[in-house]
mmCIF file of C-alpha atoms and ligand atoms in Angstrom:
data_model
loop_
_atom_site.group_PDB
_atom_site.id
_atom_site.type_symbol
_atom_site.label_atom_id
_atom_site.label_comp_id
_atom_site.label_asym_id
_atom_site.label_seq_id
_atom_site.Cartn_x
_atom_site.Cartn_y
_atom_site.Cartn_z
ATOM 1 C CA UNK A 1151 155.347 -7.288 192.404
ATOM 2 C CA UNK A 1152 155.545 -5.745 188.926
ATOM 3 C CA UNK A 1153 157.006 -2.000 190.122
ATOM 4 C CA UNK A 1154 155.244 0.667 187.433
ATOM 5 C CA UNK A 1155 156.897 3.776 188.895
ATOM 6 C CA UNK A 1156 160.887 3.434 190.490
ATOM 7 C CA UNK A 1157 163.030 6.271 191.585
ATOM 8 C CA UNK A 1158 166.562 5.431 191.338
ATOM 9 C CA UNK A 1159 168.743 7.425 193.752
ATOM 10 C CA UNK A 1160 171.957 7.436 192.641
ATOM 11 C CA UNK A 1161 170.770 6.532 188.995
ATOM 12 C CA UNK A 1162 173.264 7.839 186.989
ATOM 13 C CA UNK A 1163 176.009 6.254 188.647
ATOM 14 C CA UNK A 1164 178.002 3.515 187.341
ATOM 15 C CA UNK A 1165 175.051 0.511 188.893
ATOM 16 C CA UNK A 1166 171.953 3.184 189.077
ATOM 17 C CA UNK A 1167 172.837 3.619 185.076
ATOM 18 C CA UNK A 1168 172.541 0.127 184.406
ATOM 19 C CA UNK A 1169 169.082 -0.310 186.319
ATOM 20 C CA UNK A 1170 167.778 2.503 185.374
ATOM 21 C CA UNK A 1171 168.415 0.886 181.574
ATOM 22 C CA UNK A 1172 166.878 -2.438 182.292
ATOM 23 C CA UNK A 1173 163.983 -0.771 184.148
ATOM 24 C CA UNK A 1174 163.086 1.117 181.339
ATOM 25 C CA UNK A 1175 163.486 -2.204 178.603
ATOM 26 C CA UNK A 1176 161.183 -3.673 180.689
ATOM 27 C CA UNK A 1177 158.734 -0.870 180.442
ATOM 28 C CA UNK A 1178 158.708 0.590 184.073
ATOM 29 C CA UNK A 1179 158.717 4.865 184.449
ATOM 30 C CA UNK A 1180 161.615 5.620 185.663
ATOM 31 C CA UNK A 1181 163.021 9.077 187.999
ATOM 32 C CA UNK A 1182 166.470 8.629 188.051
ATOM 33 C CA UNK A 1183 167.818 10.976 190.594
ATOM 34 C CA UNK A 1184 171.200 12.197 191.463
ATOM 35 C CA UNK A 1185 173.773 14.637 191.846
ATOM 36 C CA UNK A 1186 176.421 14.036 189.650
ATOM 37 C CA UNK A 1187 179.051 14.086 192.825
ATOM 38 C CA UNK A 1188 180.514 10.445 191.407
ATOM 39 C CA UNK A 1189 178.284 9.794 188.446
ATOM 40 C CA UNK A 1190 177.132 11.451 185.252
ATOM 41 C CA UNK A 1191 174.586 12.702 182.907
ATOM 42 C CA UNK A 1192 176.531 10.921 180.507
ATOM 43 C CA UNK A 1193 175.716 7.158 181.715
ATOM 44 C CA UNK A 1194 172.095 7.854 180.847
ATOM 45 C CA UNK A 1195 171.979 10.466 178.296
ATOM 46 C CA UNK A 1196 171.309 7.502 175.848
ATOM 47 C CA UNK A 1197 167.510 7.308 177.823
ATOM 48 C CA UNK A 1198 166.713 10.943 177.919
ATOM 49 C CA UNK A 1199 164.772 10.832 174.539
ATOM 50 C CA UNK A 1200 162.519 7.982 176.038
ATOM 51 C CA UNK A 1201 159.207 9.196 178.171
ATOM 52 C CA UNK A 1202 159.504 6.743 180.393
ATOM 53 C CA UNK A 1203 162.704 8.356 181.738
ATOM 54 C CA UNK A 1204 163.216 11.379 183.681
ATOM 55 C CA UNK A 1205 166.934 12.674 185.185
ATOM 56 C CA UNK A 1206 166.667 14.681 188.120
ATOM 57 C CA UNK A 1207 169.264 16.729 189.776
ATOM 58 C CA UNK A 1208 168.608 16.423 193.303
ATOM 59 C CA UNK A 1209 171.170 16.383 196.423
ATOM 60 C CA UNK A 1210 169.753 12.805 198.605
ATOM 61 C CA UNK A 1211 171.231 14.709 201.617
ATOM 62 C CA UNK A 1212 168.683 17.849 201.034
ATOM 63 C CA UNK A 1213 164.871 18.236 200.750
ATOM 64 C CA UNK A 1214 163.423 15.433 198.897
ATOM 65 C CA UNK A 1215 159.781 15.356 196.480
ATOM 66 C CA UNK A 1216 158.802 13.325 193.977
ATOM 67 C CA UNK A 1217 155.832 14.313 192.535
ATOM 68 C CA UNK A 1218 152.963 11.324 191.730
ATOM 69 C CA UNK A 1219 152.943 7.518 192.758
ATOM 70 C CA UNK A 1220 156.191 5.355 193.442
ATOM 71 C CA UNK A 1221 155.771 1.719 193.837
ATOM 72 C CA UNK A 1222 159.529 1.119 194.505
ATOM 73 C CA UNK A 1223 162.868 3.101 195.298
ATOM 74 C CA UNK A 1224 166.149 1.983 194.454
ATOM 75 C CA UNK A 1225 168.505 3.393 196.903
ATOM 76 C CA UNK A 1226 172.042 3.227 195.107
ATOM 77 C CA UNK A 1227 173.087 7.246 195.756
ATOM 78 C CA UNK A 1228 176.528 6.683 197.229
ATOM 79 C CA UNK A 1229 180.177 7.046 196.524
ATOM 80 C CA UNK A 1230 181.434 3.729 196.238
ATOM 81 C CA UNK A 1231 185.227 3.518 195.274
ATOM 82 C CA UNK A 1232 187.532 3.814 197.838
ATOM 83 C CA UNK A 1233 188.915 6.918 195.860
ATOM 84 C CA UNK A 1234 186.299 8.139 195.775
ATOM 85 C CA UNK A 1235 184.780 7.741 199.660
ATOM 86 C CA UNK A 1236 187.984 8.648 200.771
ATOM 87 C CA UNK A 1237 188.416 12.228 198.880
ATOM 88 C CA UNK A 1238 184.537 12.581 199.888
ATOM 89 C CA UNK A 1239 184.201 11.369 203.463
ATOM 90 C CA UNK A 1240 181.784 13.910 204.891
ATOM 91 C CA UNK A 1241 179.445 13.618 201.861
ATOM 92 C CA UNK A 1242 179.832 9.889 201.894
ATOM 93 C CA UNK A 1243 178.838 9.676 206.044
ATOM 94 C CA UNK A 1244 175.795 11.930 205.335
ATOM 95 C CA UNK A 1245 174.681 10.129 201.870
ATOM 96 C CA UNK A 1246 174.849 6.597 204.081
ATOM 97 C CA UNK A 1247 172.605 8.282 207.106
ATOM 98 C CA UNK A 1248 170.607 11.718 205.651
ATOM 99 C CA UNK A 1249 170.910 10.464 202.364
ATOM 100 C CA UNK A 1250 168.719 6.689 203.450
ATOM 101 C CA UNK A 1251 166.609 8.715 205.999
ATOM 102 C CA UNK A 1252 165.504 10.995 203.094
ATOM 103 C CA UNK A 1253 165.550 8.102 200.599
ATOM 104 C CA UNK A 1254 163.435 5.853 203.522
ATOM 105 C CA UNK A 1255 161.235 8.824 204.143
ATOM 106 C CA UNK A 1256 160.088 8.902 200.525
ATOM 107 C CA UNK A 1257 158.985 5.380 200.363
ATOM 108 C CA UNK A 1258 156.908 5.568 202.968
ATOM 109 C CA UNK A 1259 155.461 8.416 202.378
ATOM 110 C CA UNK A 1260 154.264 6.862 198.891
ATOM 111 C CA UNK A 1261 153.786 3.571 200.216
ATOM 112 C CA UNK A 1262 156.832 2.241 197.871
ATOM 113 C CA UNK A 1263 159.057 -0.619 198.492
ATOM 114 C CA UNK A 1264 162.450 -0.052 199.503
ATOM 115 C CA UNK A 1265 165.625 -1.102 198.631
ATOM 116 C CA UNK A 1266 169.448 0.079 200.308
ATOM 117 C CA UNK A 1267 171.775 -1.191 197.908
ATOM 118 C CA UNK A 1268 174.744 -2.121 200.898
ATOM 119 C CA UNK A 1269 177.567 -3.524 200.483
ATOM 120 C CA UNK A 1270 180.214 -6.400 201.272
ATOM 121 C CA UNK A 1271 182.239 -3.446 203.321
ATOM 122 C CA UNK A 1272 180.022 -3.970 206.611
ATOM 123 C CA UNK A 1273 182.293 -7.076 206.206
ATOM 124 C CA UNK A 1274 184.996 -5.052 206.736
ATOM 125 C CA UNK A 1275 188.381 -7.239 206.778
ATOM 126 C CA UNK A 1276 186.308 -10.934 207.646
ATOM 127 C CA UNK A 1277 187.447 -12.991 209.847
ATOM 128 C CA UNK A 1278 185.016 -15.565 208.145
ATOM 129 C CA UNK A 1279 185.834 -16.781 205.080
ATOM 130 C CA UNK A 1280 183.457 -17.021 203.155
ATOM 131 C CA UNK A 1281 181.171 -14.391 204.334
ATOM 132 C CA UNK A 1282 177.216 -14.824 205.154
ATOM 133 C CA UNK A 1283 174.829 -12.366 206.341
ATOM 134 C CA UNK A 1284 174.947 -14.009 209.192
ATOM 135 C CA UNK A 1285 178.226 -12.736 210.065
ATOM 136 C CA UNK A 1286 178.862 -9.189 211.721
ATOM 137 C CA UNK A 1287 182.014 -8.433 210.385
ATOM 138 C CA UNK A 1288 184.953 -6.767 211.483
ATOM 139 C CA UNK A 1289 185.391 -3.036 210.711
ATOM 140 C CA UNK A 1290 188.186 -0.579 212.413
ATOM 141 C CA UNK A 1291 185.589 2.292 212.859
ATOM 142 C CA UNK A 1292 187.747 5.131 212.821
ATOM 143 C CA UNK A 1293 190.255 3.305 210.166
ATOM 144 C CA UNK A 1294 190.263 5.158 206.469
ATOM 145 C CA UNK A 1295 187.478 3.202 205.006
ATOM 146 C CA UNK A 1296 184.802 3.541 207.587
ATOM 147 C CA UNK A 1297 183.378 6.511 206.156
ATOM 148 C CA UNK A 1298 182.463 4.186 203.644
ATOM 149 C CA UNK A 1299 181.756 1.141 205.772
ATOM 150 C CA UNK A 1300 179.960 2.448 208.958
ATOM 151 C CA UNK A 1301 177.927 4.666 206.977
ATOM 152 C CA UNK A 1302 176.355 1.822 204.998
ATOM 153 C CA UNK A 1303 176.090 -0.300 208.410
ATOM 154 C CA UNK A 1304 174.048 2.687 209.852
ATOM 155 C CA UNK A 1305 172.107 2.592 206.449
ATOM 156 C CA UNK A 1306 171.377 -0.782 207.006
ATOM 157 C CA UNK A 1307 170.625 0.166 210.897
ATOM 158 C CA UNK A 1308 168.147 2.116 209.289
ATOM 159 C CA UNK A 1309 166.317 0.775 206.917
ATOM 160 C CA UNK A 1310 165.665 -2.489 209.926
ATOM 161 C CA UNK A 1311 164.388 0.065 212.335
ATOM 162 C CA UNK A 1312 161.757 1.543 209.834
ATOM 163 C CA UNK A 1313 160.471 -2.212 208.970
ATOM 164 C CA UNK A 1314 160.543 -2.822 212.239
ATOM 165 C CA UNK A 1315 158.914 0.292 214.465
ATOM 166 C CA UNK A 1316 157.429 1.706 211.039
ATOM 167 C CA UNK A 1317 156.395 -0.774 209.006
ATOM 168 C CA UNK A 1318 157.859 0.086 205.617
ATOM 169 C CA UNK A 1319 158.318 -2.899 203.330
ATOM 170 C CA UNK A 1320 162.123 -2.780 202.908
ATOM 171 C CA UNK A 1321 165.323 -4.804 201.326
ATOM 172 C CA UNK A 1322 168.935 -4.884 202.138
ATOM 173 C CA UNK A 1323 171.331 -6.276 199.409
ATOM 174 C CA UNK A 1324 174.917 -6.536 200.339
ATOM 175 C CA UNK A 1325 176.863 -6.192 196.546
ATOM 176 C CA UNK A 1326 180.116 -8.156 195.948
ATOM 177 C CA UNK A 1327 182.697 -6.240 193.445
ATOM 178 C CA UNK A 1328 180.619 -5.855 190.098
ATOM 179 C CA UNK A 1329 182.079 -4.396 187.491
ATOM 180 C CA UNK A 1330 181.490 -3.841 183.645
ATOM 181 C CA UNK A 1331 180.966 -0.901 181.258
ATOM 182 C CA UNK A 1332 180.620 2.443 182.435
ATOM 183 C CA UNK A 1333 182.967 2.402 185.475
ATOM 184 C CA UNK A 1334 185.561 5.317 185.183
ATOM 185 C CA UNK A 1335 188.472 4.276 183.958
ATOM 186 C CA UNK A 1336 190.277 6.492 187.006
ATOM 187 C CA UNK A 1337 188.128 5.513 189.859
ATOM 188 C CA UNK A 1338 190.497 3.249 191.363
ATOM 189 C CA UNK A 1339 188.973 0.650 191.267
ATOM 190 C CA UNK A 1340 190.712 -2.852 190.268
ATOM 191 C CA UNK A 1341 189.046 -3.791 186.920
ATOM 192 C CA UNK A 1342 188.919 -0.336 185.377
ATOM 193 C CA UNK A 1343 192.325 0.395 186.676
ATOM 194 C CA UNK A 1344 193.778 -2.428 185.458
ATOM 195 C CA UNK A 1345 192.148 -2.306 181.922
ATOM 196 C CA UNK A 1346 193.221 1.299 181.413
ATOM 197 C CA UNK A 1347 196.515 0.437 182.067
ATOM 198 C CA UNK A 1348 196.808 -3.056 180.150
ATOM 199 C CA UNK A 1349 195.231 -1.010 177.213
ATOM 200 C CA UNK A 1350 197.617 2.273 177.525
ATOM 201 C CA UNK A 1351 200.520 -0.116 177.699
ATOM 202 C CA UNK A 1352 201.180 1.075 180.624
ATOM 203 C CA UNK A 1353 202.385 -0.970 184.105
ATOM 204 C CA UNK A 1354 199.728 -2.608 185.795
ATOM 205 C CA UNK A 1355 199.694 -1.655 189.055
ATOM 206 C CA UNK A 1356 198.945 -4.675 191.762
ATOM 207 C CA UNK A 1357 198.737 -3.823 195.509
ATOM 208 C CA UNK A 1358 200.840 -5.613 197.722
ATOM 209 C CA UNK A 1359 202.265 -9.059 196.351
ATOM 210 C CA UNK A 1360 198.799 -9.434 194.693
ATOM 211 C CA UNK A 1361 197.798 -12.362 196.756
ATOM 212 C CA UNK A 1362 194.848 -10.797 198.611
ATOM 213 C CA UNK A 1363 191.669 -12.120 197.221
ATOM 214 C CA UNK A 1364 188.739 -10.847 195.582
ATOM 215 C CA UNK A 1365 185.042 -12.217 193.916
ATOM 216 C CA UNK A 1366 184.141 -10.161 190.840
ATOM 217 C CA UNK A 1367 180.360 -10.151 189.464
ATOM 218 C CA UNK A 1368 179.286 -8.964 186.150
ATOM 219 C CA UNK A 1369 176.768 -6.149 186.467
ATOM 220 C CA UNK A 1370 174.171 -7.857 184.250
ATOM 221 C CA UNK A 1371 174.404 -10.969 187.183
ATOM 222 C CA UNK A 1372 174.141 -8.138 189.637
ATOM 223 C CA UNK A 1373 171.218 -5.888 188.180
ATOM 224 C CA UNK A 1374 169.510 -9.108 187.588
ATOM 225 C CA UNK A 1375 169.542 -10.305 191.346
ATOM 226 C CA UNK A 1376 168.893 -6.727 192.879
ATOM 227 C CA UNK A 1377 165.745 -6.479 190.997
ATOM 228 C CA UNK A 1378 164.948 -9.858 191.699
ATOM 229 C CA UNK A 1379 164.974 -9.171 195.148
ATOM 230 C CA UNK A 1380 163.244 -5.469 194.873
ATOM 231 C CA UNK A 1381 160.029 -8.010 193.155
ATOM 232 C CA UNK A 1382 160.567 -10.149 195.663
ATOM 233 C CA UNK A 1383 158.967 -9.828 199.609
ATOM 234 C CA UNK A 1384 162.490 -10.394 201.206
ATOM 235 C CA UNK A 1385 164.054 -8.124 203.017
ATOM 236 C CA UNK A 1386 167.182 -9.894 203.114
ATOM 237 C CA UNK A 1387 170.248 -8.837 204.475
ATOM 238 C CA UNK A 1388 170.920 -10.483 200.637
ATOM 239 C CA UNK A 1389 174.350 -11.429 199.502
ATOM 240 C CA UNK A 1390 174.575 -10.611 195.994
ATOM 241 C CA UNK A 1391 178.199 -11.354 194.020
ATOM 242 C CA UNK A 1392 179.817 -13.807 192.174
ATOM 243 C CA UNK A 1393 181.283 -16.474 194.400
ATOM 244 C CA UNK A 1394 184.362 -17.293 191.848
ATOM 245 C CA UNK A 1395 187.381 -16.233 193.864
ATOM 246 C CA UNK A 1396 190.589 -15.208 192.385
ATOM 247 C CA UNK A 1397 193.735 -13.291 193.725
ATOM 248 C CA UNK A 1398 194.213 -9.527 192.733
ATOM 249 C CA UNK A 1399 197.199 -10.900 190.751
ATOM 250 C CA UNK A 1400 195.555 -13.731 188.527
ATOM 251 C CA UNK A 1401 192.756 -11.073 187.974
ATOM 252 C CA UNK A 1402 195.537 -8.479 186.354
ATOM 253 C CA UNK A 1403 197.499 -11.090 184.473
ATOM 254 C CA UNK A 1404 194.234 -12.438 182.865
ATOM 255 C CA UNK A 1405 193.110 -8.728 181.751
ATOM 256 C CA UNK A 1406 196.874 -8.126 180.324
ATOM 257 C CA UNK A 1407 196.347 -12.007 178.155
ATOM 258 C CA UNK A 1408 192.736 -10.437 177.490
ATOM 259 C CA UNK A 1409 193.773 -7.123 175.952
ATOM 260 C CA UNK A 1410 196.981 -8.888 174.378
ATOM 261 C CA UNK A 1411 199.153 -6.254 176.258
ATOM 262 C CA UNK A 1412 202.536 -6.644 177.261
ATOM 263 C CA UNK A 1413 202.272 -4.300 180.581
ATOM 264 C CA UNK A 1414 204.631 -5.124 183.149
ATOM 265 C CA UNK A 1415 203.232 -6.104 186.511
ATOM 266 C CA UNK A 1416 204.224 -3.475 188.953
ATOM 267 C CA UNK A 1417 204.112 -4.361 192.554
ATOM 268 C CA UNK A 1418 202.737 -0.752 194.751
ATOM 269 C CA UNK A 1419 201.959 -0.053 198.774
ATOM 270 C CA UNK A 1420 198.765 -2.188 200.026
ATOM 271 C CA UNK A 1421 195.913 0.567 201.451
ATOM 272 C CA UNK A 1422 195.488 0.700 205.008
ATOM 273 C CA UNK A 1423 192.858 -1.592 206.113
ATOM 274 C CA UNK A 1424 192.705 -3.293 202.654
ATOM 275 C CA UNK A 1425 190.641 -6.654 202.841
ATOM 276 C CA UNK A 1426 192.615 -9.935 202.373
ATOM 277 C CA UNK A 1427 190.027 -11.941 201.190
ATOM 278 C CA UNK A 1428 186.491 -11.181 200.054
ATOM 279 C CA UNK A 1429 183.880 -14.327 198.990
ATOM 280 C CA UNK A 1430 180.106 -14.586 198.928
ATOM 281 C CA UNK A 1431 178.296 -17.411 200.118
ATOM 282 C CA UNK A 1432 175.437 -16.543 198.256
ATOM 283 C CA UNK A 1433 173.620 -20.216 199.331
ATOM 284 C CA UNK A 1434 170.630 -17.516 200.615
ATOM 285 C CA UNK A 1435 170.311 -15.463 197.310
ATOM 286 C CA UNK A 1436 170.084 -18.951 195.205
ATOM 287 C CA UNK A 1437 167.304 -20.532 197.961
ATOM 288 C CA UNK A 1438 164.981 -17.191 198.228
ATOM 289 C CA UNK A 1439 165.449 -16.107 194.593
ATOM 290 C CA UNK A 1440 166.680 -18.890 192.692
ATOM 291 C CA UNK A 1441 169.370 -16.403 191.520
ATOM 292 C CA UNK A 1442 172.574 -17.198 190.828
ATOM 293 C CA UNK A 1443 175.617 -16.123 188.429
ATOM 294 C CA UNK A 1444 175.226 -17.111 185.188
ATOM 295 C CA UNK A 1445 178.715 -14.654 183.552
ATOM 296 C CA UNK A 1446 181.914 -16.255 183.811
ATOM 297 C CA UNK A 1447 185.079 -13.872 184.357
ATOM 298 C CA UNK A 1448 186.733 -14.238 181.548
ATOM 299 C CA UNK A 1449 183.030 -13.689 179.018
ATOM 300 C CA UNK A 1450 182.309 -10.281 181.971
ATOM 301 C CA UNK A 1451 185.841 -8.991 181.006
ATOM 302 C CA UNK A 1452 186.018 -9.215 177.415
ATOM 303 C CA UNK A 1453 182.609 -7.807 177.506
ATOM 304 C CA UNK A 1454 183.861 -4.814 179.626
ATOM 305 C CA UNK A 1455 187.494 -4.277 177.866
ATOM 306 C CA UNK A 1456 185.650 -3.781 174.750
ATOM 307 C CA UNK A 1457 183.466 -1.251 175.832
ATOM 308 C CA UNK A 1458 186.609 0.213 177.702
ATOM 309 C CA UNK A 1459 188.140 0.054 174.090
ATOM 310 C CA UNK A 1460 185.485 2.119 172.553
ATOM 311 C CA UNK A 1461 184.859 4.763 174.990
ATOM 312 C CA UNK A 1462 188.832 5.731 175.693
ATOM 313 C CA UNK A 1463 190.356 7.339 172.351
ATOM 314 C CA UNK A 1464 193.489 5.273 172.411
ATOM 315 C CA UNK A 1465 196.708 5.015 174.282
ATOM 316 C CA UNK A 1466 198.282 8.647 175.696
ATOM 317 C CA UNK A 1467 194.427 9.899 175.466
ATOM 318 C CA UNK A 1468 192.965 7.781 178.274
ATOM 319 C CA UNK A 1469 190.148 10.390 179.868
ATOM 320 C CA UNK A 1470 187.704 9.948 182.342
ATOM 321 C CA UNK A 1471 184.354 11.756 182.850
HETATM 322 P P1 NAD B 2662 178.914 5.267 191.489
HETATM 323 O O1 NAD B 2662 179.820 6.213 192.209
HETATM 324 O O2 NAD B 2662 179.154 5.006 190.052
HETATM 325 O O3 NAD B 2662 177.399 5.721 191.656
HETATM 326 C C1 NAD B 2662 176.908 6.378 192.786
HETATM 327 C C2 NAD B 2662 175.974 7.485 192.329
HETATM 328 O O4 NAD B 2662 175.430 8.158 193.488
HETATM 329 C C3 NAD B 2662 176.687 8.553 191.502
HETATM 330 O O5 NAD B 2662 175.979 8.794 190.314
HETATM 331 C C4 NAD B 2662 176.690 9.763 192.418
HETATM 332 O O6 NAD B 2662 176.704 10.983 191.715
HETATM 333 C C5 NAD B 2662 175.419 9.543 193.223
HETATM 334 N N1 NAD B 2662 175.400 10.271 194.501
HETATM 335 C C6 NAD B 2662 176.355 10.281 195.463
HETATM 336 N N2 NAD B 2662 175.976 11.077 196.490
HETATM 337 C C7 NAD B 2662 174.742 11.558 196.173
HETATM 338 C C8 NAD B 2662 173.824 12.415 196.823
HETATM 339 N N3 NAD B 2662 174.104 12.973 198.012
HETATM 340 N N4 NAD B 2662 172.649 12.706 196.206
HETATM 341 C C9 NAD B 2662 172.359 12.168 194.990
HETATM 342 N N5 NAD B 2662 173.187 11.343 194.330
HETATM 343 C C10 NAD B 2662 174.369 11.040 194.912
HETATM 344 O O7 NAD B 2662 178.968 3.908 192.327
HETATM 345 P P2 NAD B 2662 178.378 2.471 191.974
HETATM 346 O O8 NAD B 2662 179.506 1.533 191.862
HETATM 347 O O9 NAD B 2662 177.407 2.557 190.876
HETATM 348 O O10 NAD B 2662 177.619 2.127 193.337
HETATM 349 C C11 NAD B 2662 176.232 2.402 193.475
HETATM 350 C C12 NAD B 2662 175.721 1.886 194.807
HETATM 351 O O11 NAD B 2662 175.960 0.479 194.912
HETATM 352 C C13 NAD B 2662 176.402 2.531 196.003
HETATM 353 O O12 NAD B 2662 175.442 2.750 197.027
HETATM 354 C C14 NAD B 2662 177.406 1.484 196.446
HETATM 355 O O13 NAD B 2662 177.657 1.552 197.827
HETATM 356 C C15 NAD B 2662 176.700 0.192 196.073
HETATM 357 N N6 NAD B 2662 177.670 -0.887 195.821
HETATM 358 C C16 NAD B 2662 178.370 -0.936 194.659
HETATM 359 C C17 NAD B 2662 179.291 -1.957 194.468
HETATM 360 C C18 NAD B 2662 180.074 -2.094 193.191
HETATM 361 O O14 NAD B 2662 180.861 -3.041 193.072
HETATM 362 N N7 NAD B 2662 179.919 -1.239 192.208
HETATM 363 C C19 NAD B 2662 179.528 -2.900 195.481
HETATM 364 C C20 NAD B 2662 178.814 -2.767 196.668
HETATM 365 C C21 NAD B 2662 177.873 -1.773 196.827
#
């Protein structure tokens, strides 16, 4: 399918941005809606100009209309850093459930294709290593992260139960770490934490002892395979990430050698509940979509440091949107 007419939920988030971008390039009309709760006007501002593109305000939780045809909807509306879930749990919970029944809702009322963008979390802390969508994963539902985790494994509840008593033509895609330009540089995440720090000069602070594991995809890889699939007629569960596996430590000294910084590696308290390892087996994205890959880590992170470079004014000034 060749989708004329998307809504993006979630579209000027730090993901929705860069869909909503590619979208556009490839000359689909594009309703980018969202509420600014972790995301901003900012990350899209450079398509407002183009008629193609409209921004809409709009709380996922509340009454949802879009007005016209859709042919597909993108549903990315979500906090997804645990900084970010965590200060936000209630509005994370009801983004996960009200937010996908409103999102669902829409789609089938215009006949669209739907796509929950979910995530490695209903993973929770695996106990298989590494993970397929086969496995059911291993979350402490009343731990710190669950807000974050159960809600997307009710989304993905969800969005089954209206293919299957409903009908709707739906997707699930389970996204690995991405990361690239346009992440905030405070939202606690690794990559942007680490690169704000290596570029400040400042320590770089590694959880633990650094030896916990994670897979990091660049966001072109990403967008690429999520729209793959939205074209596609799979409804997945889909893992989409980059297999390459490194440990939280290797990832921090190789920004530091990247940026040419001479941070000191500083050692700080593990969160509760954090995940020891994280992999993809993405052996079911590469058979049903051919997708796979194609930026190593080192080309995704001097990609995103220099954008990092341009956007933050220079050590001491480091802001975030
Ligand atoms: P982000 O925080 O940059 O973007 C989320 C966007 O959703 C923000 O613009 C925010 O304002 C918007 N939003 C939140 N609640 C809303 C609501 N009630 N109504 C309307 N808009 C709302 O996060 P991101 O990294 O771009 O993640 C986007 C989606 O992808 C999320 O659903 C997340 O769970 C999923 N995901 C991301 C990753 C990743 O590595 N970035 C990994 C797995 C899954």
């Amino acid at each position: 399918m060749n989708a004329q007419r998307v809504v993006v939920t979630g579209g000027a988030g730090f993901l929705g941005s860069h869909l909503c971008e590619r979208l556009v390039g490839e000359g689909a009309e594009v309703v980018c809606m969202d509420n600014f709760l972790t995301g901003s006007p900012h990350n899209v501002e450079h398509l407002l100009g183009r008629p193609s593109f409209r921004l809409v305000e709009c709380d996922l939780t509340g009454f949802v209309h879009v007005v016209g045809d859709v042919d597909l909807v993108l549903h990315f509306a979500s906090a997804a850093s645990p900084v970010d879930y965590m200060r936000l749990p209630i509005e994370t919970l009801k983004v996960g459930s009200l937010g996908t029944l409103h999102a669902l809702g829409l789609a089938r009322e215009k006949g669209a294709r739907f796509l929950l963008a979910s995530t490695s979390e209903v993973y929770g802390d695996p106990l298989e290593h590494p993970q397929r969508e086969t496995y059911w994963g291993n979350v402490n539902p009343v731990g710190p992260r669950s807000v974050y985790d159960e809600a997307k494994r009710f989304a993905e509840s969800l969005t089954t139960a209206y293919r299957n008593s409903r009908g709707a033509d739906t997707a699930i895609v389970r996204i690995f770490n991405t990361y690239g330009p346009r992440m905030r540089p405070h939202d606690g995440r690794a990559i942007p934490t680490f690169i704000r720090q290596a570029l400040g000069g400042e320590p770089i602070t590694v959880a633990g002892d650094g030896t916990q594991t994670r897979s990091v995809c660049y966001v072109d890889d990403t967008v690429e395979g999520i729209l793959t699939l939205a074209r596609s007629g799979f409804e997945g569960p889909v893992n989409i990430g980059n297999p390459a596996e490194m440990t939280v430590l290797a990832l921090a000294e190789t920004i530091r050698d990247l940026v040419g910084s001479r941070s000191p590696i500083r050692f700080v308290e593990r969160p509760v509940d954090d995940p020891e390892v994280r992999r993809p087996d993405t052996s079911l994205a590469a058979a049903r979509l051919g997708w796979r890959p194609r930026v190593d880590v080192v080309e995704g992170l001097r990609r995103t440091i220099s954008w990092f470079a341009r956007e933050l004014r220079g050590p001491g000034e480091l802001v975030d949107r």
